[in-house]
Amino acid sequence: MTRPPSDRRARWRVTLGNVVFNNDTPAGRAFDLVLIVLILASIGVVMLDSVRPLRTAYGPALKQAELVLTLLFSLEYGLRLITARHPWNYARSFFGVVDLLSILPGYLALFVPGAETLLIVRVLRLLRIFRILKLARFLSEASVLTEAIRASAAKITVFLVTVLTLVTIIGALMYLIEGPDNGYTSIPTSIYWAIVTLTTVGYGDIAPKTPLGKGLASLAMILGYGILAVPTGIVTVSLARAQGAAQDQREQGGQDRRPAPRVCPRCGLEGHDADARFCKRCGEELPSA
């Protein structure tokens, strides 16, 4: 009996969907590995295109490569929409949004020069490697870190507000002490210097010249070392608590999965073996586990 066209189309979608979304089959795994190679190639092309000598020598070839890769990713995105059981759910998912964002800059670059740089967002697609290499179970550890940061949000907010207040005061004082003649042309510029100094980055593009200014800069540098330890301690404590809570939850879950004790309905005796069929005291038939 010949299959109706609708059945053949449905079977075709299921078969292709298993290749596109499922990496448990050889074809699906090969598809994902080829996709990873194309993503790496696309990122490399974007990086090479940002190097002026290479762009001058190989600009047209790089543009063609970007266009071809964009077309391939567009085809892949279309296949995912066609074969997804719920296309709208896929389009709204994290990977669906990333897949869409990874192809839009390629077409935008046809009208806006320089927009191709945004194609670097394709690096997010490399997160699929966790699924390909069966490492998705390790992503659960990220939830512990997320929970620690969420628990520390209020404390970190207070810390950041305090730091912003300090750099504003130090910047204003440095503007008053050094002035425009020594490079501190405005309070915002002085605040920029205070941020760079307090975070111990120290670009050196602006430096105090007067003894009083150097003394204030020394105080800001020393204060910076102490400030760096504060968020580290806050997050560390919250992370330890989150890990402890996660461990307790896993242990509790393990206890919940233990089989219920076998209890004789006649005499109430507990402690029967898991494969026991009758009570070892009264011989009553035990309920199934």
mmCIF file with all atom_site columns, C-alpha atoms in Angstrom, residues 71-221:
data_model
loop_
_atom_site.group_PDB
_atom_site.id
_atom_site.type_symbol
_atom_site.label_atom_id
_atom_site.label_alt_id
_atom_site.label_comp_id
_atom_site.label_asym_id
_atom_site.label_entity_id
_atom_site.label_seq_id
_atom_site.pdbx_PDB_ins_code
_atom_site.Cartn_x
_atom_site.Cartn_y
_atom_site.Cartn_z
_atom_site.occupancy
_atom_site.B_iso_or_equiv
_atom_site.pdbx_formal_charge
_atom_site.auth_seq_id
_atom_site.auth_comp_id
_atom_site.auth_asym_id
_atom_site.auth_atom_id
_atom_site.pdbx_PDB_model_num
ATOM 1   C CA . LEU A 1 71  ? 23.940 31.378 3.722  1.00 0.00 ? 71  LEU A CA 1
ATOM 2   C CA . LEU A 1 72  ? 24.865 28.000 5.214  1.00 0.00 ? 72  LEU A CA 1
ATOM 3   C CA . PHE A 1 73  ? 23.805 29.097 8.686  1.00 0.00 ? 73  PHE A CA 1
ATOM 4   C CA . SER A 1 74  ? 20.594 30.510 7.217  1.00 0.00 ? 74  SER A CA 1
ATOM 5   C CA . LEU A 1 75  ? 19.886 27.129 5.631  1.00 0.00 ? 75  LEU A CA 1
ATOM 6   C CA . GLU A 1 76  ? 20.578 25.390 8.926  1.00 0.00 ? 76  GLU A CA 1
ATOM 7   C CA . TYR A 1 77  ? 18.271 27.795 10.792 1.00 0.00 ? 77  TYR A CA 1
ATOM 8   C CA . GLY A 1 78  ? 15.538 27.156 8.234  1.00 0.00 ? 78  GLY A CA 1
ATOM 9   C CA . LEU A 1 79  ? 15.926 23.388 8.629  1.00 0.00 ? 79  LEU A CA 1
ATOM 10  C CA . ARG A 1 80  ? 15.614 23.719 12.381 1.00 0.00 ? 80  ARG A CA 1
ATOM 11  C CA . LEU A 1 81  ? 12.401 25.709 12.013 1.00 0.00 ? 81  LEU A CA 1
ATOM 12  C CA . ILE A 1 82  ? 10.974 23.213 9.515  1.00 0.00 ? 82  ILE A CA 1
ATOM 13  C CA . THR A 1 83  ? 11.840 20.083 11.481 1.00 0.00 ? 83  THR A CA 1
ATOM 14  C CA . ALA A 1 84  ? 11.192 21.351 15.008 1.00 0.00 ? 84  ALA A CA 1
ATOM 15  C CA . ARG A 1 85  ? 8.147  19.814 16.631 1.00 0.00 ? 85  ARG A CA 1
ATOM 16  C CA . HIS A 1 86  ? 7.212  23.273 17.952 1.00 0.00 ? 86  HIS A CA 1
ATOM 17  C CA . PRO A 1 87  ? 8.986  25.840 15.725 1.00 0.00 ? 87  PRO A CA 1
ATOM 18  C CA . TRP A 1 88  ? 7.877  28.851 17.746 1.00 0.00 ? 88  TRP A CA 1
ATOM 19  C CA . ASN A 1 89  ? 9.245  27.344 20.963 1.00 0.00 ? 89  ASN A CA 1
ATOM 20  C CA . TYR A 1 90  ? 12.579 26.723 19.258 1.00 0.00 ? 90  TYR A CA 1
ATOM 21  C CA . ALA A 1 91  ? 12.665 30.270 17.852 1.00 0.00 ? 91  ALA A CA 1
ATOM 22  C CA . ARG A 1 92  ? 12.120 31.694 21.346 1.00 0.00 ? 92  ARG A CA 1
ATOM 23  C CA . SER A 1 93  ? 14.648 29.420 23.042 1.00 0.00 ? 93  SER A CA 1
ATOM 24  C CA . PHE A 1 94  ? 18.181 30.519 23.908 1.00 0.00 ? 94  PHE A CA 1
ATOM 25  C CA . PHE A 1 95  ? 19.798 28.639 21.040 1.00 0.00 ? 95  PHE A CA 1
ATOM 26  C CA . GLY A 1 96  ? 17.046 29.726 18.672 1.00 0.00 ? 96  GLY A CA 1
ATOM 27  C CA . VAL A 1 97  ? 17.698 33.399 19.426 1.00 0.00 ? 97  VAL A CA 1
ATOM 28  C CA . VAL A 1 98  ? 21.468 32.886 19.153 1.00 0.00 ? 98  VAL A CA 1
ATOM 29  C CA . ASP A 1 99  ? 21.047 31.100 15.815 1.00 0.00 ? 99  ASP A CA 1
ATOM 30  C CA . LEU A 1 100 ? 19.002 34.000 14.488 1.00 0.00 ? 100 LEU A CA 1
ATOM 31  C CA . LEU A 1 101 ? 21.397 36.655 15.784 1.00 0.00 ? 101 LEU A CA 1
ATOM 32  C CA . SER A 1 102 ? 24.305 34.809 14.211 1.00 0.00 ? 102 SER A CA 1
ATOM 33  C CA . ILE A 1 103 ? 22.927 35.296 10.693 1.00 0.00 ? 103 ILE A CA 1
ATOM 34  C CA . LEU A 1 104 ? 21.295 38.747 10.856 1.00 0.00 ? 104 LEU A CA 1
ATOM 35  C CA . PRO A 1 105 ? 24.593 40.738 10.903 1.00 0.00 ? 105 PRO A CA 1
ATOM 36  C CA . GLY A 1 106 ? 25.653 38.987 7.695  1.00 0.00 ? 106 GLY A CA 1
ATOM 37  C CA . TYR A 1 107 ? 22.688 40.468 5.852  1.00 0.00 ? 107 TYR A CA 1
ATOM 38  C CA . LEU A 1 108 ? 22.915 43.774 7.712  1.00 0.00 ? 108 LEU A CA 1
ATOM 39  C CA . ALA A 1 109 ? 26.503 44.139 6.470  1.00 0.00 ? 109 ALA A CA 1
ATOM 40  C CA . LEU A 1 110 ? 25.170 44.346 2.907  1.00 0.00 ? 110 LEU A CA 1
ATOM 41  C CA . PHE A 1 111 ? 23.640 47.717 3.820  1.00 0.00 ? 111 PHE A CA 1
ATOM 42  C CA . VAL A 1 112 ? 25.713 48.904 6.826  1.00 0.00 ? 112 VAL A CA 1
ATOM 43  C CA . PRO A 1 113 ? 29.499 48.692 6.377  1.00 0.00 ? 113 PRO A CA 1
ATOM 44  C CA . GLY A 1 114 ? 31.243 47.237 9.403  1.00 0.00 ? 114 GLY A CA 1
ATOM 45  C CA . ALA A 1 115 ? 28.186 45.379 10.679 1.00 0.00 ? 115 ALA A CA 1
ATOM 46  C CA . GLU A 1 116 ? 29.910 42.094 9.878  1.00 0.00 ? 116 GLU A CA 1
ATOM 47  C CA . THR A 1 117 ? 31.918 42.523 13.072 1.00 0.00 ? 117 THR A CA 1
ATOM 48  C CA . LEU A 1 118 ? 28.752 41.593 14.957 1.00 0.00 ? 118 LEU A CA 1
ATOM 49  C CA . LEU A 1 119 ? 29.066 38.112 13.444 1.00 0.00 ? 119 LEU A CA 1
ATOM 50  C CA . ILE A 1 120 ? 31.425 37.371 16.321 1.00 0.00 ? 120 ILE A CA 1
ATOM 51  C CA . VAL A 1 121 ? 28.242 36.558 18.267 1.00 0.00 ? 121 VAL A CA 1
ATOM 52  C CA . ARG A 1 122 ? 28.495 33.173 16.564 1.00 0.00 ? 122 ARG A CA 1
ATOM 53  C CA . VAL A 1 123 ? 30.978 32.247 19.267 1.00 0.00 ? 123 VAL A CA 1
ATOM 54  C CA . LEU A 1 124 ? 27.927 31.653 21.494 1.00 0.00 ? 124 LEU A CA 1
ATOM 55  C CA . ARG A 1 125 ? 26.963 28.797 19.224 1.00 0.00 ? 125 ARG A CA 1
ATOM 56  C CA . LEU A 1 126 ? 30.008 26.914 20.479 1.00 0.00 ? 126 LEU A CA 1
ATOM 57  C CA . LEU A 1 127 ? 28.007 26.229 23.625 1.00 0.00 ? 127 LEU A CA 1
ATOM 58  C CA . ARG A 1 128 ? 26.520 23.368 21.616 1.00 0.00 ? 128 ARG A CA 1
ATOM 59  C CA . ILE A 1 129 ? 29.802 21.542 22.166 1.00 0.00 ? 129 ILE A CA 1
ATOM 60  C CA . PHE A 1 130 ? 28.615 20.727 25.696 1.00 0.00 ? 130 PHE A CA 1
ATOM 61  C CA . ARG A 1 131 ? 25.753 18.778 24.186 1.00 0.00 ? 131 ARG A CA 1
ATOM 62  C CA . ILE A 1 132 ? 27.912 17.153 21.529 1.00 0.00 ? 132 ILE A CA 1
ATOM 63  C CA . LEU A 1 133 ? 30.562 15.980 24.009 1.00 0.00 ? 133 LEU A CA 1
ATOM 64  C CA . LYS A 1 134 ? 27.953 14.887 26.557 1.00 0.00 ? 134 LYS A CA 1
ATOM 65  C CA . LEU A 1 135 ? 29.093 17.548 29.020 1.00 0.00 ? 135 LEU A CA 1
ATOM 66  C CA . ALA A 1 136 ? 25.661 19.068 29.630 1.00 0.00 ? 136 ALA A CA 1
ATOM 67  C CA . ARG A 1 137 ? 25.524 17.513 33.090 1.00 0.00 ? 137 ARG A CA 1
ATOM 68  C CA . PHE A 1 138 ? 28.419 19.760 34.146 1.00 0.00 ? 138 PHE A CA 1
ATOM 69  C CA . LEU A 1 139 ? 26.351 22.837 33.342 1.00 0.00 ? 139 LEU A CA 1
ATOM 70  C CA . SER A 1 140 ? 24.424 22.188 36.537 1.00 0.00 ? 140 SER A CA 1
ATOM 71  C CA . GLU A 1 141 ? 27.458 23.534 38.378 1.00 0.00 ? 141 GLU A CA 1
ATOM 72  C CA . ALA A 1 142 ? 26.806 26.878 36.718 1.00 0.00 ? 142 ALA A CA 1
ATOM 73  C CA . SER A 1 143 ? 23.517 27.073 38.602 1.00 0.00 ? 143 SER A CA 1
ATOM 74  C CA . VAL A 1 144 ? 25.472 26.992 41.869 1.00 0.00 ? 144 VAL A CA 1
ATOM 75  C CA . LEU A 1 145 ? 27.546 29.971 40.751 1.00 0.00 ? 145 LEU A CA 1
ATOM 76  C CA . THR A 1 146 ? 24.430 31.784 39.530 1.00 0.00 ? 146 THR A CA 1
ATOM 77  C CA . GLU A 1 147 ? 22.732 31.202 42.867 1.00 0.00 ? 147 GLU A CA 1
ATOM 78  C CA . ALA A 1 148 ? 25.802 32.509 44.711 1.00 0.00 ? 148 ALA A CA 1
ATOM 79  C CA . ILE A 1 149 ? 25.870 35.688 42.628 1.00 0.00 ? 149 ILE A CA 1
ATOM 80  C CA . ARG A 1 150 ? 22.126 36.159 43.081 1.00 0.00 ? 150 ARG A CA 1
ATOM 81  C CA . ALA A 1 151 ? 22.485 35.799 46.854 1.00 0.00 ? 151 ALA A CA 1
ATOM 82  C CA . SER A 1 152 ? 25.322 38.343 46.828 1.00 0.00 ? 152 SER A CA 1
ATOM 83  C CA . ALA A 1 153 ? 23.509 40.865 44.620 1.00 0.00 ? 153 ALA A CA 1
ATOM 84  C CA . ALA A 1 154 ? 22.453 43.205 47.448 1.00 0.00 ? 154 ALA A CA 1
ATOM 85  C CA . LYS A 1 155 ? 25.892 43.239 49.063 1.00 0.00 ? 155 LYS A CA 1
ATOM 86  C CA . ILE A 1 156 ? 27.674 43.731 45.748 1.00 0.00 ? 156 ILE A CA 1
ATOM 87  C CA . THR A 1 157 ? 25.300 46.579 44.882 1.00 0.00 ? 157 THR A CA 1
ATOM 88  C CA . VAL A 1 158 ? 26.141 48.352 48.147 1.00 0.00 ? 158 VAL A CA 1
ATOM 89  C CA . PHE A 1 159 ? 29.831 47.734 47.477 1.00 0.00 ? 159 PHE A CA 1
ATOM 90  C CA . LEU A 1 160 ? 29.638 49.187 43.950 1.00 0.00 ? 160 LEU A CA 1
ATOM 91  C CA . VAL A 1 161 ? 27.751 52.265 45.147 1.00 0.00 ? 161 VAL A CA 1
ATOM 92  C CA . THR A 1 162 ? 30.441 52.795 47.792 1.00 0.00 ? 162 THR A CA 1
ATOM 93  C CA . VAL A 1 163 ? 33.200 52.463 45.201 1.00 0.00 ? 163 VAL A CA 1
ATOM 94  C CA . LEU A 1 164 ? 31.467 54.913 42.849 1.00 0.00 ? 164 LEU A CA 1
ATOM 95  C CA . THR A 1 165 ? 31.180 57.376 45.721 1.00 0.00 ? 165 THR A CA 1
ATOM 96  C CA . LEU A 1 166 ? 34.876 56.996 46.534 1.00 0.00 ? 166 LEU A CA 1
ATOM 97  C CA . VAL A 1 167 ? 36.076 57.481 42.956 1.00 0.00 ? 167 VAL A CA 1
ATOM 98  C CA . THR A 1 168 ? 33.877 60.554 42.615 1.00 0.00 ? 168 THR A CA 1
ATOM 99  C CA . ILE A 1 169 ? 35.356 62.114 45.764 1.00 0.00 ? 169 ILE A CA 1
ATOM 100 C CA . ILE A 1 170 ? 38.936 61.144 44.879 1.00 0.00 ? 170 ILE A CA 1
ATOM 101 C CA . GLY A 1 171 ? 38.491 62.393 41.314 1.00 0.00 ? 171 GLY A CA 1
ATOM 102 C CA . ALA A 1 172 ? 37.128 65.732 42.470 1.00 0.00 ? 172 ALA A CA 1
ATOM 103 C CA . LEU A 1 173 ? 39.984 66.133 44.961 1.00 0.00 ? 173 LEU A CA 1
ATOM 104 C CA . MET A 1 174 ? 42.562 65.270 42.317 1.00 0.00 ? 174 MET A CA 1
ATOM 105 C CA . TYR A 1 175 ? 41.031 67.818 39.944 1.00 0.00 ? 175 TYR A CA 1
ATOM 106 C CA . LEU A 1 176 ? 41.295 70.416 42.692 1.00 0.00 ? 176 LEU A CA 1
ATOM 107 C CA . ILE A 1 177 ? 44.885 69.484 43.571 1.00 0.00 ? 177 ILE A CA 1
ATOM 108 C CA . GLU A 1 178 ? 46.421 68.916 40.119 1.00 0.00 ? 178 GLU A CA 1
ATOM 109 C CA . GLY A 1 179 ? 44.184 70.907 37.788 1.00 0.00 ? 179 GLY A CA 1
ATOM 110 C CA . PRO A 1 180 ? 44.172 71.102 33.984 1.00 0.00 ? 180 PRO A CA 1
ATOM 111 C CA . ASP A 1 181 ? 47.873 71.972 33.795 1.00 0.00 ? 181 ASP A CA 1
ATOM 112 C CA . ASN A 1 182 ? 48.810 68.442 34.907 1.00 0.00 ? 182 ASN A CA 1
ATOM 113 C CA . GLY A 1 183 ? 46.330 66.621 32.661 1.00 0.00 ? 183 GLY A CA 1
ATOM 114 C CA . TYR A 1 184 ? 43.289 66.610 34.953 1.00 0.00 ? 184 TYR A CA 1
ATOM 115 C CA . THR A 1 185 ? 41.231 68.736 32.596 1.00 0.00 ? 185 THR A CA 1
ATOM 116 C CA . SER A 1 186 ? 37.825 68.011 34.162 1.00 0.00 ? 186 SER A CA 1
ATOM 117 C CA . ILE A 1 187 ? 36.174 66.152 37.004 1.00 0.00 ? 187 ILE A CA 1
ATOM 118 C CA . PRO A 1 188 ? 35.004 63.305 34.708 1.00 0.00 ? 188 PRO A CA 1
ATOM 119 C CA . THR A 1 189 ? 38.615 62.906 33.488 1.00 0.00 ? 189 THR A CA 1
ATOM 120 C CA . SER A 1 190 ? 39.797 62.867 37.104 1.00 0.00 ? 190 SER A CA 1
ATOM 121 C CA . ILE A 1 191 ? 37.141 60.273 37.976 1.00 0.00 ? 191 ILE A CA 1
ATOM 122 C CA . TYR A 1 192 ? 38.386 58.142 35.073 1.00 0.00 ? 192 TYR A CA 1
ATOM 123 C CA . TRP A 1 193 ? 41.901 58.364 36.560 1.00 0.00 ? 193 TRP A CA 1
ATOM 124 C CA . ALA A 1 194 ? 40.537 57.431 40.005 1.00 0.00 ? 194 ALA A CA 1
ATOM 125 C CA . ILE A 1 195 ? 38.782 54.345 38.589 1.00 0.00 ? 195 ILE A CA 1
ATOM 126 C CA . VAL A 1 196 ? 41.937 53.240 36.759 1.00 0.00 ? 196 VAL A CA 1
ATOM 127 C CA . THR A 1 197 ? 44.045 53.783 39.880 1.00 0.00 ? 197 THR A CA 1
ATOM 128 C CA . LEU A 1 198 ? 41.621 52.245 42.359 1.00 0.00 ? 198 LEU A CA 1
ATOM 129 C CA . THR A 1 199 ? 41.308 49.083 40.275 1.00 0.00 ? 199 THR A CA 1
ATOM 130 C CA . THR A 1 200 ? 45.139 48.871 40.152 1.00 0.00 ? 200 THR A CA 1
ATOM 131 C CA . VAL A 1 201 ? 45.132 48.911 36.346 1.00 0.00 ? 201 VAL A CA 1
ATOM 132 C CA . GLY A 1 202 ? 47.247 52.048 36.070 1.00 0.00 ? 202 GLY A CA 1
ATOM 133 C CA . TYR A 1 203 ? 47.368 53.022 32.391 1.00 0.00 ? 203 TYR A CA 1
ATOM 134 C CA . GLY A 1 204 ? 49.802 55.853 33.118 1.00 0.00 ? 204 GLY A CA 1
ATOM 135 C CA . ASP A 1 205 ? 48.207 58.225 30.600 1.00 0.00 ? 205 ASP A CA 1
ATOM 136 C CA . ILE A 1 206 ? 47.509 60.644 33.469 1.00 0.00 ? 206 ILE A CA 1
ATOM 137 C CA . ALA A 1 207 ? 49.723 60.922 36.530 1.00 0.00 ? 207 ALA A CA 1
ATOM 138 C CA . PRO A 1 208 ? 49.930 63.432 39.389 1.00 0.00 ? 208 PRO A CA 1
ATOM 139 C CA . LYS A 1 209 ? 52.878 65.844 39.496 1.00 0.00 ? 209 LYS A CA 1
ATOM 140 C CA . THR A 1 210 ? 52.523 67.561 42.879 1.00 0.00 ? 210 THR A CA 1
ATOM 141 C CA . PRO A 1 211 ? 53.508 65.967 46.204 1.00 0.00 ? 211 PRO A CA 1
ATOM 142 C CA . LEU A 1 212 ? 49.958 66.272 47.522 1.00 0.00 ? 212 LEU A CA 1
ATOM 143 C CA . GLY A 1 213 ? 48.571 64.664 44.373 1.00 0.00 ? 213 GLY A CA 1
ATOM 144 C CA . LYS A 1 214 ? 51.066 61.806 44.633 1.00 0.00 ? 214 LYS A CA 1
ATOM 145 C CA . GLY A 1 215 ? 50.071 61.284 48.246 1.00 0.00 ? 215 GLY A CA 1
ATOM 146 C CA . LEU A 1 216 ? 46.385 61.049 47.276 1.00 0.00 ? 216 LEU A CA 1
ATOM 147 C CA . ALA A 1 217 ? 47.279 58.672 44.441 1.00 0.00 ? 217 ALA A CA 1
ATOM 148 C CA . SER A 1 218 ? 49.231 56.465 46.868 1.00 0.00 ? 218 SER A CA 1
ATOM 149 C CA . LEU A 1 219 ? 46.211 56.353 49.179 1.00 0.00 ? 219 LEU A CA 1
ATOM 150 C CA . ALA A 1 220 ? 43.959 55.388 46.260 1.00 0.00 ? 220 ALA A CA 1
ATOM 151 C CA . MET A 1 221 ? 46.334 52.599 45.198 1.00 0.00 ? 221 MET A CA 1
#
